[in-house]
mmCIF file of C-alpha atoms in Angstrom:
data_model
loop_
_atom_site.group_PDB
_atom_site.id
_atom_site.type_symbol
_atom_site.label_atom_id
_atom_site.label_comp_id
_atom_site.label_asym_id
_atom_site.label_seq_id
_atom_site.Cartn_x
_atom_site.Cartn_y
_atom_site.Cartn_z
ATOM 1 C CA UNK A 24 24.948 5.205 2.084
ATOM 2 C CA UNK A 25 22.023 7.426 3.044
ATOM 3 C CA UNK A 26 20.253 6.083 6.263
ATOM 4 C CA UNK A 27 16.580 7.061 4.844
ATOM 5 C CA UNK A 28 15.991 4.039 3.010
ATOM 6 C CA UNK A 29 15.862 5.297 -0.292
ATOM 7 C CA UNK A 30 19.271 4.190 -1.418
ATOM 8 C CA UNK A 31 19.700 0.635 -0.241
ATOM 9 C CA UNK A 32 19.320 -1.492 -2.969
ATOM 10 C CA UNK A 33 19.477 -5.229 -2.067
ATOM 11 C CA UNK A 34 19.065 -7.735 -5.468
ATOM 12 C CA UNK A 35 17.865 -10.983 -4.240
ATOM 13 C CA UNK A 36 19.176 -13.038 -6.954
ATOM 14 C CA UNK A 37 22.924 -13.275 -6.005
ATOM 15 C CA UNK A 38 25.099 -12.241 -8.802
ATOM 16 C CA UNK A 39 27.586 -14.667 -7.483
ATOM 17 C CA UNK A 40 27.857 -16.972 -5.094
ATOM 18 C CA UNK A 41 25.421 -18.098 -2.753
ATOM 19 C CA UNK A 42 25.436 -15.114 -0.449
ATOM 20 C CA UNK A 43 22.683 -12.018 -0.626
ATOM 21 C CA UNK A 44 23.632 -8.612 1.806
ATOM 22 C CA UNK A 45 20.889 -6.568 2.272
ATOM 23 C CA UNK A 46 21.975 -3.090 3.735
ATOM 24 C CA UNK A 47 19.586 -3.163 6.312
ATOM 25 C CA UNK A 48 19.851 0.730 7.963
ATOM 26 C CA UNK A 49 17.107 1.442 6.297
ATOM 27 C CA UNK A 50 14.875 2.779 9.442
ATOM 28 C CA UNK A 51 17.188 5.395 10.758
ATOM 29 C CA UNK A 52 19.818 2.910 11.467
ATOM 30 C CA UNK A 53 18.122 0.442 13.700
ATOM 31 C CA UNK A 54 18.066 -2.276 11.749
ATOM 32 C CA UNK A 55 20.503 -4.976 11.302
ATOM 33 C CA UNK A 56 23.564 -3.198 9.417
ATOM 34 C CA UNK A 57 25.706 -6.063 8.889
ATOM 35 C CA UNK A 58 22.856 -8.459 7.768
ATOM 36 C CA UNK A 59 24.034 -10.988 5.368
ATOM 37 C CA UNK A 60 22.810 -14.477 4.980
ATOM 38 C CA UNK A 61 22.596 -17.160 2.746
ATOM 39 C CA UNK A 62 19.912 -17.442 0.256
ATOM 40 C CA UNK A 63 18.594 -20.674 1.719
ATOM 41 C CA UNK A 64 18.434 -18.641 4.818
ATOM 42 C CA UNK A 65 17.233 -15.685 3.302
ATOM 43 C CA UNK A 66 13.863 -17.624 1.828
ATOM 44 C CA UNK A 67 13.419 -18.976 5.162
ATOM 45 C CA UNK A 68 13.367 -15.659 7.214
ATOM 46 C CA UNK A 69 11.303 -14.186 4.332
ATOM 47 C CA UNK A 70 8.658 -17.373 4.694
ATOM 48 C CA UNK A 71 8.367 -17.011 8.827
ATOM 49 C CA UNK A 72 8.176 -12.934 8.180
ATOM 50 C CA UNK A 73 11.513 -13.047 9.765
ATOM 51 C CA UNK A 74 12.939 -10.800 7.418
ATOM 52 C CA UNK A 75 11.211 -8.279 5.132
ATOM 53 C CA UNK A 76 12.378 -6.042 1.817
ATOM 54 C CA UNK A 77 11.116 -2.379 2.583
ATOM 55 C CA UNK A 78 11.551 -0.097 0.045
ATOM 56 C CA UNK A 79 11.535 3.695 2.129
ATOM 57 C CA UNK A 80 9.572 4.954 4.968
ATOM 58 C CA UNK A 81 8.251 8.249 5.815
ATOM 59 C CA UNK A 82 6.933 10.780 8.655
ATOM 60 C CA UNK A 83 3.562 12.528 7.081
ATOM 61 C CA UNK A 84 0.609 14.555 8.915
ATOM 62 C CA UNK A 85 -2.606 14.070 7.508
ATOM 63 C CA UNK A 86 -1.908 11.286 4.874
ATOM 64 C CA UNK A 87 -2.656 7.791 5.194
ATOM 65 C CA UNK A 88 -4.763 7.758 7.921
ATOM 66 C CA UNK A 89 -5.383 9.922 11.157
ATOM 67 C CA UNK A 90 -2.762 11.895 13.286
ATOM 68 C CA UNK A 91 0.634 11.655 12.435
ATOM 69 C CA UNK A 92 1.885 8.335 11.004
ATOM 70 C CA UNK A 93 5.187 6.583 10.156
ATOM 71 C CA UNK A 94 3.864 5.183 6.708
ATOM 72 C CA UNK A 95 6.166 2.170 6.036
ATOM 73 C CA UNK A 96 6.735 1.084 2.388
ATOM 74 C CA UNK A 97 7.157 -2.837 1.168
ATOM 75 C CA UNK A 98 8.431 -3.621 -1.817
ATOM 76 C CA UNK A 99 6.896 -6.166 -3.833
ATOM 77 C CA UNK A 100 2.638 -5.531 -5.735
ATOM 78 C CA UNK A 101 0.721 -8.040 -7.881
ATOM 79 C CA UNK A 102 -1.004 -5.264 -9.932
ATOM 80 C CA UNK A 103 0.654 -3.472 -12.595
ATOM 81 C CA UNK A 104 -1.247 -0.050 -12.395
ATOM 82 C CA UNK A 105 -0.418 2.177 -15.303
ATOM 83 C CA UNK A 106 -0.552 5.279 -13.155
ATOM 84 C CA UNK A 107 1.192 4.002 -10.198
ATOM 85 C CA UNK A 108 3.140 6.656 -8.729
ATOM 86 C CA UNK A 109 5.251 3.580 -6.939
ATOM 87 C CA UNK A 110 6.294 1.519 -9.929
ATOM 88 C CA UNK A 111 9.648 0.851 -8.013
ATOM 89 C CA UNK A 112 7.878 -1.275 -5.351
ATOM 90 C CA UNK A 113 6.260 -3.482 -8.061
ATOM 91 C CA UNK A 114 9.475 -5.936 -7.825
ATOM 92 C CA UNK A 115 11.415 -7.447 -5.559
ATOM 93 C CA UNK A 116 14.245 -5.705 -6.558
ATOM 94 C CA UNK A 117 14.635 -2.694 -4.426
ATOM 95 C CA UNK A 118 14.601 -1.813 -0.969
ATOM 96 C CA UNK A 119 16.555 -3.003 2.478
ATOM 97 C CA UNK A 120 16.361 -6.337 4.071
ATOM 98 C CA UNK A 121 14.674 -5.785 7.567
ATOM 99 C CA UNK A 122 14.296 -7.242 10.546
ATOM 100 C CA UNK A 123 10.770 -7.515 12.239
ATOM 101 C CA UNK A 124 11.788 -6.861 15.524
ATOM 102 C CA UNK A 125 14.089 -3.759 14.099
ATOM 103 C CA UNK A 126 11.322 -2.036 12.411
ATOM 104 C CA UNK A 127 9.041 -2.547 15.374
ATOM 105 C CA UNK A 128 11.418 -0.981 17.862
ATOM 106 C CA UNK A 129 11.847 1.871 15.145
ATOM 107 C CA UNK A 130 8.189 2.271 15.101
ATOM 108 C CA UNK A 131 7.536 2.539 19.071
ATOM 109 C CA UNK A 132 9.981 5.265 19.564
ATOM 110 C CA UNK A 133 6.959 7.690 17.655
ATOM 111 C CA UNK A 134 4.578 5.921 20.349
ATOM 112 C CA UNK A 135 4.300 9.735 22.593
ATOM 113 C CA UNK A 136 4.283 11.321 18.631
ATOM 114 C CA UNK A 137 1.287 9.129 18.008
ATOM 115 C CA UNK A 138 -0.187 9.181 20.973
ATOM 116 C CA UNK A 139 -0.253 13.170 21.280
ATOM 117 C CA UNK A 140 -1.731 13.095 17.565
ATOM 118 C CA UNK A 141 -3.837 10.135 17.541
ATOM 119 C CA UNK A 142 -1.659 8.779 14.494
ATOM 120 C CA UNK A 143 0.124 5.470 14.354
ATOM 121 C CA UNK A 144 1.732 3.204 11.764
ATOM 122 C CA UNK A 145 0.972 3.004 8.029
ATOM 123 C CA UNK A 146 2.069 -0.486 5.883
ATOM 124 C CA UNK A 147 2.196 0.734 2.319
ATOM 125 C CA UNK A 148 3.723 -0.284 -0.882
ATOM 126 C CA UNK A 149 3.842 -1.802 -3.508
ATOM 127 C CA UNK A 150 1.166 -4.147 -1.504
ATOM 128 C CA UNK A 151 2.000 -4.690 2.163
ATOM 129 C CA UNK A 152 0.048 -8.133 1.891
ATOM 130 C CA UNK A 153 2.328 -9.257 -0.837
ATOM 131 C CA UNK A 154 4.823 -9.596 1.862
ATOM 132 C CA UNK A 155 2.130 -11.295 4.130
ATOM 133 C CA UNK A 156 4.284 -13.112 6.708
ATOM 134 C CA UNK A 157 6.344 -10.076 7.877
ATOM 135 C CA UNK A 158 3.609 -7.698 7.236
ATOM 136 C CA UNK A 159 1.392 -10.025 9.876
ATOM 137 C CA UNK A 160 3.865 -10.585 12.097
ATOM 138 C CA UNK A 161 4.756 -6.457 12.325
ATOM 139 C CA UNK A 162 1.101 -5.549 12.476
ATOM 140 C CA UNK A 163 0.806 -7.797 15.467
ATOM 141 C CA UNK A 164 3.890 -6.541 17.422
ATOM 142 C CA UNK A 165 3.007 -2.385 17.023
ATOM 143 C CA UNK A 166 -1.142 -3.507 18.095
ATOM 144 C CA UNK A 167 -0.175 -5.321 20.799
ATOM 145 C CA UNK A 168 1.942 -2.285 22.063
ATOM 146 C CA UNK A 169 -0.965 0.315 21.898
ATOM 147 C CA UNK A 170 -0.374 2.226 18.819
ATOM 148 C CA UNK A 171 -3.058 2.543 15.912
ATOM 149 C CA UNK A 172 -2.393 0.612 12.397
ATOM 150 C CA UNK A 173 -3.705 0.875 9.097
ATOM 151 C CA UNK A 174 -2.870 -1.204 6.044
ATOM 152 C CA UNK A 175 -2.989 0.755 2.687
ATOM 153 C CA UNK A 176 -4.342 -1.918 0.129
ATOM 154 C CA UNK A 177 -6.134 -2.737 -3.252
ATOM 155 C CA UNK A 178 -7.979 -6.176 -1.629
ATOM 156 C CA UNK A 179 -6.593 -7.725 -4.430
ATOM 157 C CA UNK A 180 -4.357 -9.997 -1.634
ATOM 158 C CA UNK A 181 -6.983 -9.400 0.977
ATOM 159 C CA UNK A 182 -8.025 -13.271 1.378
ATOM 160 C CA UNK A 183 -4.543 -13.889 2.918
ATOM 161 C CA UNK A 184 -5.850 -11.929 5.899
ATOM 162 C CA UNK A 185 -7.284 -14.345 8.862
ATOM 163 C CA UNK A 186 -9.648 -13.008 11.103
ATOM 164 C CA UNK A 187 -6.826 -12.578 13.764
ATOM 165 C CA UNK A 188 -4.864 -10.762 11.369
ATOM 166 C CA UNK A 189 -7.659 -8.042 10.697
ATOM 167 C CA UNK A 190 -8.061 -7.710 14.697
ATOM 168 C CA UNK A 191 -4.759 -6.339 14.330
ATOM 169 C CA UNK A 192 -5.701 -4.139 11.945
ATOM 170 C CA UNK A 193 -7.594 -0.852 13.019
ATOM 171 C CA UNK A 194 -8.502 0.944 9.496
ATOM 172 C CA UNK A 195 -8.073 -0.049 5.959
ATOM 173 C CA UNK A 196 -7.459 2.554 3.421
ATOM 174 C CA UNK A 197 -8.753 0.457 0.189
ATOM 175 C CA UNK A 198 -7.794 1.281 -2.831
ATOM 176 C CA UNK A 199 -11.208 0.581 -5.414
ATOM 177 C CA UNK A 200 -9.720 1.694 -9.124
ATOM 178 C CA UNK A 201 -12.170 0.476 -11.137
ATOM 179 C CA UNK A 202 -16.020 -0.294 -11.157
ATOM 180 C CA UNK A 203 -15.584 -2.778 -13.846
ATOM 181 C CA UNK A 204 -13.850 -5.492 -14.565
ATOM 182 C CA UNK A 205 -12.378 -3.775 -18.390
ATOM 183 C CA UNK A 206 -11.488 -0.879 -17.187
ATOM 184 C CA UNK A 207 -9.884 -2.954 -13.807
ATOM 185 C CA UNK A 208 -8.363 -5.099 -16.173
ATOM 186 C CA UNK A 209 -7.236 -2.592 -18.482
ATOM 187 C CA UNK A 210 -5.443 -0.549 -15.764
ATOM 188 C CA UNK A 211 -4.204 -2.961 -13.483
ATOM 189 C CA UNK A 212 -3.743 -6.069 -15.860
ATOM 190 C CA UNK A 213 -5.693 -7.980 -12.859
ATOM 191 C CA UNK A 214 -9.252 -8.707 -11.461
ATOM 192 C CA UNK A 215 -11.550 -6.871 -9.793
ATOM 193 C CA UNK A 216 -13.290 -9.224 -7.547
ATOM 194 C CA UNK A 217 -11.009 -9.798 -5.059
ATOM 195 C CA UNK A 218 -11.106 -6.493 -3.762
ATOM 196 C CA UNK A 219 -15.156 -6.476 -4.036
ATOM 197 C CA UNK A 220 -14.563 -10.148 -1.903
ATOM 198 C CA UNK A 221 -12.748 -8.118 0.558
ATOM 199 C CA UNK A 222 -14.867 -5.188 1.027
ATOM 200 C CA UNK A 223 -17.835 -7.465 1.474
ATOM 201 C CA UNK A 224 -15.643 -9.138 4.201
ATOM 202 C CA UNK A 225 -14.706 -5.823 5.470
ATOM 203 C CA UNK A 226 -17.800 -4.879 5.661
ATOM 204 C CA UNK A 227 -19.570 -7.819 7.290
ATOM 205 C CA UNK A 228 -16.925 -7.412 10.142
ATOM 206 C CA UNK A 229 -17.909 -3.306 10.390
ATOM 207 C CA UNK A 230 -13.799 -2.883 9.596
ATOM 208 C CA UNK A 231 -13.207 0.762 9.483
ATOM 209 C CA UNK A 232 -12.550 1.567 5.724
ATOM 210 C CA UNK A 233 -11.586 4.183 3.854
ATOM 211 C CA UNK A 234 -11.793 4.540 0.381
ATOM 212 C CA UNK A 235 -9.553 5.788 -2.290
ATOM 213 C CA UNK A 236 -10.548 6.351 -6.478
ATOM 214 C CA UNK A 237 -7.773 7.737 -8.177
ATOM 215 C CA UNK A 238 -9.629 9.809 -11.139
ATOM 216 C CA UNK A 239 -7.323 9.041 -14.161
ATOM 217 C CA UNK A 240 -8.740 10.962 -17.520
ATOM 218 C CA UNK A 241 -9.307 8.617 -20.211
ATOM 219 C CA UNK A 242 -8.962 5.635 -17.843
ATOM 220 C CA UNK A 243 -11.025 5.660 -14.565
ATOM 221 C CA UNK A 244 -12.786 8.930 -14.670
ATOM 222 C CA UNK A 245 -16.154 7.671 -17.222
ATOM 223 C CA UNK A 246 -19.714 8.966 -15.816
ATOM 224 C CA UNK A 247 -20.371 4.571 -15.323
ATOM 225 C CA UNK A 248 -17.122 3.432 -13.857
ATOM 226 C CA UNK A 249 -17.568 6.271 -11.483
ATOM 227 C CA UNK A 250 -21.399 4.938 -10.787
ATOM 228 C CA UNK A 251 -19.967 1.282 -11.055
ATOM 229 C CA UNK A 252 -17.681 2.471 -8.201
ATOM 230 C CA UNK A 253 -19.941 4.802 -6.056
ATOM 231 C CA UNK A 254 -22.726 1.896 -6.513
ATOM 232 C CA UNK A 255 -19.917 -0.397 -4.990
ATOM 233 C CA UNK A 256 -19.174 1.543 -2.241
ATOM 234 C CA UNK A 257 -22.253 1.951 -1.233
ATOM 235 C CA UNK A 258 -22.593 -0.938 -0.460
ATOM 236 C CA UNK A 259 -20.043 -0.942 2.696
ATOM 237 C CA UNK A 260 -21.525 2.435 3.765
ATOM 238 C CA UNK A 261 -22.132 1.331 7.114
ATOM 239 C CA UNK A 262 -18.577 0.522 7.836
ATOM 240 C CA UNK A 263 -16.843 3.193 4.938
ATOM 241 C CA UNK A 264 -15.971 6.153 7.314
ATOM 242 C CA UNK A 265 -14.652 8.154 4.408
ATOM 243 C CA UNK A 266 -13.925 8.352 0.643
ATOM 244 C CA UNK A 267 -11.009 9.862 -0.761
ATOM 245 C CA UNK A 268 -11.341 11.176 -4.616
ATOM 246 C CA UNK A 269 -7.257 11.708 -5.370
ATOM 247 C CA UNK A 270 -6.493 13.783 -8.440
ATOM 248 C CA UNK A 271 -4.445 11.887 -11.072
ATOM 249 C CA UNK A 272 -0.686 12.996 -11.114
ATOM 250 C CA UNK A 273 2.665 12.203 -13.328
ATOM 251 C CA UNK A 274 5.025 12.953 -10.494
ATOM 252 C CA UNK A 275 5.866 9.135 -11.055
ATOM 253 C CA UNK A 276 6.820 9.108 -14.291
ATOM 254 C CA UNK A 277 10.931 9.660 -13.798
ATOM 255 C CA UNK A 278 10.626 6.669 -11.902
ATOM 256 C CA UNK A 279 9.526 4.508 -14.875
ATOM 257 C CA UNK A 280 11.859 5.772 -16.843
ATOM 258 C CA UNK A 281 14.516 5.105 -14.442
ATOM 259 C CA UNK A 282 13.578 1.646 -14.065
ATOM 260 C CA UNK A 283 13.515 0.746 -18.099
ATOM 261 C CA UNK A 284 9.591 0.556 -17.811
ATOM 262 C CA UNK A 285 6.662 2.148 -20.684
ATOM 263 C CA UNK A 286 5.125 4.676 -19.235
ATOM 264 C CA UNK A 287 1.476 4.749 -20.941
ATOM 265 C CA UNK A 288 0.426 8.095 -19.453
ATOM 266 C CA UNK A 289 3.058 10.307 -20.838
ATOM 267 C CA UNK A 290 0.336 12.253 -22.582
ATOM 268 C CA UNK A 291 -2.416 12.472 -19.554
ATOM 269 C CA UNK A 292 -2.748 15.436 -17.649
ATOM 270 C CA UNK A 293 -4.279 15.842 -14.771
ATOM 271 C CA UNK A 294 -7.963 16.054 -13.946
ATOM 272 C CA UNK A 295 -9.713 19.212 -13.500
ATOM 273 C CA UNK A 296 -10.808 20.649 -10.071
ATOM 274 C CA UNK A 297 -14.372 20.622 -11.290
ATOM 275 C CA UNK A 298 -14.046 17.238 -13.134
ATOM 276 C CA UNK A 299 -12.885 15.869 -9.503
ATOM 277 C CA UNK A 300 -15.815 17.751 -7.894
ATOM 278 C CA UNK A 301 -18.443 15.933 -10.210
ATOM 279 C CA UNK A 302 -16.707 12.793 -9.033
ATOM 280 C CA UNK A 303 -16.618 13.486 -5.477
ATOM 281 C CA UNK A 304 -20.738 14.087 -6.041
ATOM 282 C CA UNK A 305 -21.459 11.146 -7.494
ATOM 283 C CA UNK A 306 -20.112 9.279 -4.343
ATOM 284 C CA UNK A 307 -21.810 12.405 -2.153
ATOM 285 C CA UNK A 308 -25.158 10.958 -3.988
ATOM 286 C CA UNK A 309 -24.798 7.856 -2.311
ATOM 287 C CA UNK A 310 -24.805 9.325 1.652
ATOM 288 C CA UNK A 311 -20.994 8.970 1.881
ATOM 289 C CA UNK A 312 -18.328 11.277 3.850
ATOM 290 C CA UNK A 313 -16.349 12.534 1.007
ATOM 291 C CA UNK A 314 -13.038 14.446 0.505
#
C-alpha cells in the first residue's frame, strides 16, 4: 500500500457487516494505520470533524497560494463541473479515513518549510467545506499554531462558514466559473449565487481573495460571461489581491474514464495563449492584479 495517499481506497458503505476500515497512512504514515470502527461510530467522528476522508495531498511551490504549501485534498464536492480535473473527489468514495489531530501533526512538521517560504497549508478538493466539521476543526488547529491557511473553494458551501471560522482562514482562492447563471448551470449543474453571496461576504470582511476563471472554449470563455465575470469581480476589488486566468486542460480525462463517468469535453482543446490574454484584459480593464 503506497503511503502517498493516492491508493487508499476506503468505501463507506460496508460491503458486509457493520464494520468500515479506512487505511488511514495516508499523510506519510502518521495517521491512524489500524483505524477501523463501526459505522455508527464512523458517522459520529465524521459529524464532530473527528474523522475526515482525504483523498491525496501534495508538496507544491507557487500553487495554491504563497510560499510553499502542503495542499491537502478532501474528498467529497456538490458541483459536478464538466471540466473538473478532480472528478475522483466528487464522491465519497475514495480517499483515507483521517484523523484531525494526525493530519495536523503532519502539517506542523513543514512549520520551518513554511516559515522560511512564507507558505502554509492548502484545504482543497473536491470542496473542503463539503467536509465542514473536520475541515473547521483542522483550519483551527494549524492557525492557532502560527502557520498561514488558505481554503481553495467555489462559495457554493461558503454560508457554512461562521465568522470564527473565516478568522481562521487567511486567503481564499475562489473559484468564480461562470458570470451567469446558464452557463453556471450548464457547467456545474448548480447555482451561481451562492458564491456571489460569499464574495459579497468576503468582501465586506476585506478577506484576502484570490480569484480563479478557468477559460473553457465553448463553455466559459464568451466575450459576456467573461464581462459577467470581470463585472463581478470587480466588485470585491478592494479585498481581491489577485486573479488567476487558468488555461483549460484534459489532463483529467483518464480519470473519468476510470471512474465509469461521461466525459463531455473529449473534443475541447485547449485555449489559445492569445485567447487567454484577451481574457486576462478584460479583468486588467477593471483595475485588477492579474496573472
Amino acid at each position: 500500500m503506497a503511503q502517498d495517499g493516492t491508493t487508499g481506497i476506503v468505501t463507506l458503505e460496508p460491503q458486509q457487516g457493520e464494520r468500515v476500515r479506512g487505511v488511514a497512512a495516508g499523510l506519510g504514515g502518521t495517521a491512524d494505520a489500524d483505524l477501523e470502527i463501526t459505522r455508527p461510530e464512523l458517522l459520529e467522528a465524521r459529524r464532530t470533524g473527528d474523522v475526515g476522508l482525504v483523498h491525496s495531498w501534495e508538496l507544491v511551490t507557487a500553487v495554491d497560494g504563497p510560499g510553499t504549501r502542503m495542499t491537502i485534498f478532501l474528498s467529497g464536492c456538490p458541483l459536478r463541473c464538466v471540466y473538473c480535473h478532480n472528478p475522483d473527489t466528487m464522491e465519497m468514495k475514495e480517499g483515507t479515513l483521517e484523523s484531525v489531530e494526525s493530519v495536523a501533526k503532519r502539517v506542523m512538521r513543514y512549520r520551518s518549510v513554511f516559515n522560511a517560504s512564507g507558505g502554509g497549508l492548502t484545504l482543497s478538493g473536491g470542496e473542503p467545506l463539503f467536509q465542514i466539521a473536520f475541515t473547521r476543526r483542522l483550519l483551527k488547529l494549524v492557525h492557532d499554531a502560527g502557520i498561514h491557511t488558505c481554503i481553495d473553494t467555489s462559495g457554493y458551501l461558503g454560508a457554512r462558514l461562521s465568522d470564527e471560522d473565516l478568522d481562521n482562514i487567511d486567503l481564499v482562492l475562489l473559484d468564480v466559473k461562470s458570470g451567469d447563471e446558464a452557463t453556471y448551470n450548464a457547467v456545474t449543474k448548480r447555482e451561481l449565487a451562492p458564491t456571489i453571496a460569499f464574495g459579497d461576504r468576503l468582501s465586506k470582511l476585506d478577506k484576502p481573495v484570490w480569484v480563479r476563471f478557468v477559460v473553457v472554449p465553448g463553455h466559459t470563455d464568451s466575450e459576456e460571461n467573461v464581462n459577467n465575470v470581470a463585472d463581478i469581480v470587480a466588485r470585491w476589488s478592494d479585498n481581491v489581491e489577485r486573479v488567476e486566468v487558468l488555461p483549460f486542460h484534459n489532463m483529467g480525462a483518464d480519470k473519468w474514464k476510470r471512474i465509469g463517468l461521461p466525459y463531455e469535453l473529449e473534443d475541447v482543446t485547449p485555449p489559445t495563449p492569445e485567447s487567454v490574454e484577451h481574457v486576462r484584459e478584460v479583468f486588467r480593464s477593471r483595475g485588477l492584479t492579474v496573472f
